[in-house]
mmCIF file of C-alpha atoms in Angstrom:
data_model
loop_
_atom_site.group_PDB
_atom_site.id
_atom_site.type_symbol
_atom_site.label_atom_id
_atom_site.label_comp_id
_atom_site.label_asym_id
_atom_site.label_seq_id
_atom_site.Cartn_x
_atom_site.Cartn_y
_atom_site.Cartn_z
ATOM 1 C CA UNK A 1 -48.470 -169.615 -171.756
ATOM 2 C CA UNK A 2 -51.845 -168.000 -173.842
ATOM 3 C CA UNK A 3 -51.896 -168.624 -177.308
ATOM 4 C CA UNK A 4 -51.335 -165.828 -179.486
ATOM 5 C CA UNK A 5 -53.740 -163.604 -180.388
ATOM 6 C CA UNK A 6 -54.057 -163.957 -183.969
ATOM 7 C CA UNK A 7 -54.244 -167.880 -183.030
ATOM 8 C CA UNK A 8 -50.544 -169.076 -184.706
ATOM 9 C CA UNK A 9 -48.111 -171.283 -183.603
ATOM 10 C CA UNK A 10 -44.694 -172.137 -183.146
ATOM 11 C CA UNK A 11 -42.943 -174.683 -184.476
ATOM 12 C CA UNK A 12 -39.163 -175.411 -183.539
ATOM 13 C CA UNK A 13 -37.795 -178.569 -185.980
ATOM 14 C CA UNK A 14 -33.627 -178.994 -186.801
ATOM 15 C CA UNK A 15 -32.733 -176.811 -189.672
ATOM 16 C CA UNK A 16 -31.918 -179.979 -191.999
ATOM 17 C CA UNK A 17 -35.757 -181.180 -191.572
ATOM 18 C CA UNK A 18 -36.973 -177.839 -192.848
ATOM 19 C CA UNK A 19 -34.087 -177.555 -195.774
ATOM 20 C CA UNK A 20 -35.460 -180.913 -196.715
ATOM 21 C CA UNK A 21 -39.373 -180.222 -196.430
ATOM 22 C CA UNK A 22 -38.931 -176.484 -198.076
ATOM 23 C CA UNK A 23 -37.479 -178.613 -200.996
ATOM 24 C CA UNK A 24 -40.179 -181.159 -200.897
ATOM 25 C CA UNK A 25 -42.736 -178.555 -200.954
ATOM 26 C CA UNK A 26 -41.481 -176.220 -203.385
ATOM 27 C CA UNK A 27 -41.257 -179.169 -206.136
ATOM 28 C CA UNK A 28 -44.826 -181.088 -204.929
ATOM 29 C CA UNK A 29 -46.647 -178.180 -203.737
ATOM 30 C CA UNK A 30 -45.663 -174.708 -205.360
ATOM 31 C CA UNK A 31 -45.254 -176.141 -208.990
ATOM 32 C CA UNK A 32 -48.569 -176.575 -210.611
ATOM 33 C CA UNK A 33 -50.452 -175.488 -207.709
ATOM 34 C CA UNK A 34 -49.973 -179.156 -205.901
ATOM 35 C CA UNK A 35 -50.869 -181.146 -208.636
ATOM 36 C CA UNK A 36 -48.058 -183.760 -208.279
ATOM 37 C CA UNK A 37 -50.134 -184.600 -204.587
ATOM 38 C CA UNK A 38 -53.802 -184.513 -206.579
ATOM 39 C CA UNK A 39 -54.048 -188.383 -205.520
ATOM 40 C CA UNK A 40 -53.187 -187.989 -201.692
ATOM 41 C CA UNK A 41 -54.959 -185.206 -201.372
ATOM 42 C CA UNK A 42 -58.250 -185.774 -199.051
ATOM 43 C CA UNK A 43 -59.532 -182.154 -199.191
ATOM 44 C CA UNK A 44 -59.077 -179.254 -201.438
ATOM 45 C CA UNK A 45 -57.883 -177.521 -198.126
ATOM 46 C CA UNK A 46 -54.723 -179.361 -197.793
ATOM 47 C CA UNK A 47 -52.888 -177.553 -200.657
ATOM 48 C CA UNK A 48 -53.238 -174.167 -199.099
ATOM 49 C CA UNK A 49 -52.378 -175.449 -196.104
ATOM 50 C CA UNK A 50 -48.987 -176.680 -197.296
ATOM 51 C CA UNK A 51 -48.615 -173.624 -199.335
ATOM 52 C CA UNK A 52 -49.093 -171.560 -196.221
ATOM 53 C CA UNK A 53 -45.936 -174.172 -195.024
ATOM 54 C CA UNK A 54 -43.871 -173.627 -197.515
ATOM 55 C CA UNK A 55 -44.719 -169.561 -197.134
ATOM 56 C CA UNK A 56 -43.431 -170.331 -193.573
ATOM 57 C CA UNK A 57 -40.175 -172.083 -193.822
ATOM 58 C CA UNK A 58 -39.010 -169.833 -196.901
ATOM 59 C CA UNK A 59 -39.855 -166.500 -194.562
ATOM 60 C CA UNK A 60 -36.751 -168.143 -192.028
ATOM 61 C CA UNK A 61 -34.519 -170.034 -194.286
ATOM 62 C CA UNK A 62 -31.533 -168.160 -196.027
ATOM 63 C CA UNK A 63 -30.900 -171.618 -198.129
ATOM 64 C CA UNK A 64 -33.534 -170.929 -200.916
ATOM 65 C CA UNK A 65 -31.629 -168.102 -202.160
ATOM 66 C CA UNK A 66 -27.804 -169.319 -201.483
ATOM 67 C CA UNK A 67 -25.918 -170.175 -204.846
ATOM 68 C CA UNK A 68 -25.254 -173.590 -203.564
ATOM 69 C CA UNK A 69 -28.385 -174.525 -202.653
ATOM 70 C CA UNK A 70 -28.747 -177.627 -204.213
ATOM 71 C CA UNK A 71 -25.295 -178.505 -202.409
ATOM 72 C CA UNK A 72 -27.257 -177.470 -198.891
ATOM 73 C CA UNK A 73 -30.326 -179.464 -199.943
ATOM 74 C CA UNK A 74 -28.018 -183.135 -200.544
ATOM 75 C CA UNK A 75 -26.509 -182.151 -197.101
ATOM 76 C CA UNK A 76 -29.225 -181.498 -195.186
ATOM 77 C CA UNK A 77 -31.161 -184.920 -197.019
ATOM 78 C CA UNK A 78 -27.935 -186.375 -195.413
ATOM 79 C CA UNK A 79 -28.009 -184.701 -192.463
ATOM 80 C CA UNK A 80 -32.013 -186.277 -192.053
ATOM 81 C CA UNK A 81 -31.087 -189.554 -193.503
ATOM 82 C CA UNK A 82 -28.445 -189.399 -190.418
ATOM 83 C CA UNK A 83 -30.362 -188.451 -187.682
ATOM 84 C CA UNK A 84 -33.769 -190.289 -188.503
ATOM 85 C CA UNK A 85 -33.382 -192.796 -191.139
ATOM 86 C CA UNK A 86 -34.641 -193.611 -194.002
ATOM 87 C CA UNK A 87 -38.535 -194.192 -194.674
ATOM 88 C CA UNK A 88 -38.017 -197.378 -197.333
ATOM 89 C CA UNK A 89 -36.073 -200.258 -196.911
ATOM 90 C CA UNK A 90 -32.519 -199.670 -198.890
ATOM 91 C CA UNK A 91 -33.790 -196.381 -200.189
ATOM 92 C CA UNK A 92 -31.537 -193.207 -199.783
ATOM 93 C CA UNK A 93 -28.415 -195.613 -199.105
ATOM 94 C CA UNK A 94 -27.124 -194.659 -202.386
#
């Protein structure tokens, strides 16, 4: 299969994952244009890059704009939490 033309890409990940990184990115990447990621940050290009992310997953996903969205956001963490795990030791099992 040929790449498209304009040189994108498809990504397929479970609707939870991208409730849970749309959230992630709106409050660490969108809000004071990334500053809350200043010290991980290798290269000025990175920020764009995750805005152009977050531009992504908010072009497919109704949650940002449902009335319970915070409601969808602690049930897809859950959802993630579920299926994966949790990153830190006794974190999240609250």
């Amino acid at each position: 299969m040929a790449a498209p033309a304009n040189d994108e890409i498809t990504l397929v990940i479970d609707r939870a994952v991208a409730v849970v990184l749309f959230e992630f990115l709106s409050r660490t990447v969108d809000d004071a244009d990334g500053e809350a990621l200043a010290e991980f940050i290798e290269d000025e290009s990175e920020v764009p890059a995750l805005w152009a992310l977050l531009a992504g997953l908010e072009s497919v996903l109704t949650e940002p704009l449902a009335e319970d969205y915070e409601r969808r956001v602690l049930a897809a963490r859950e959802a993630v939490m579920k299926r994966f795990g949790g990153a830190f030791s006794g974190k999240g099992d609250d």
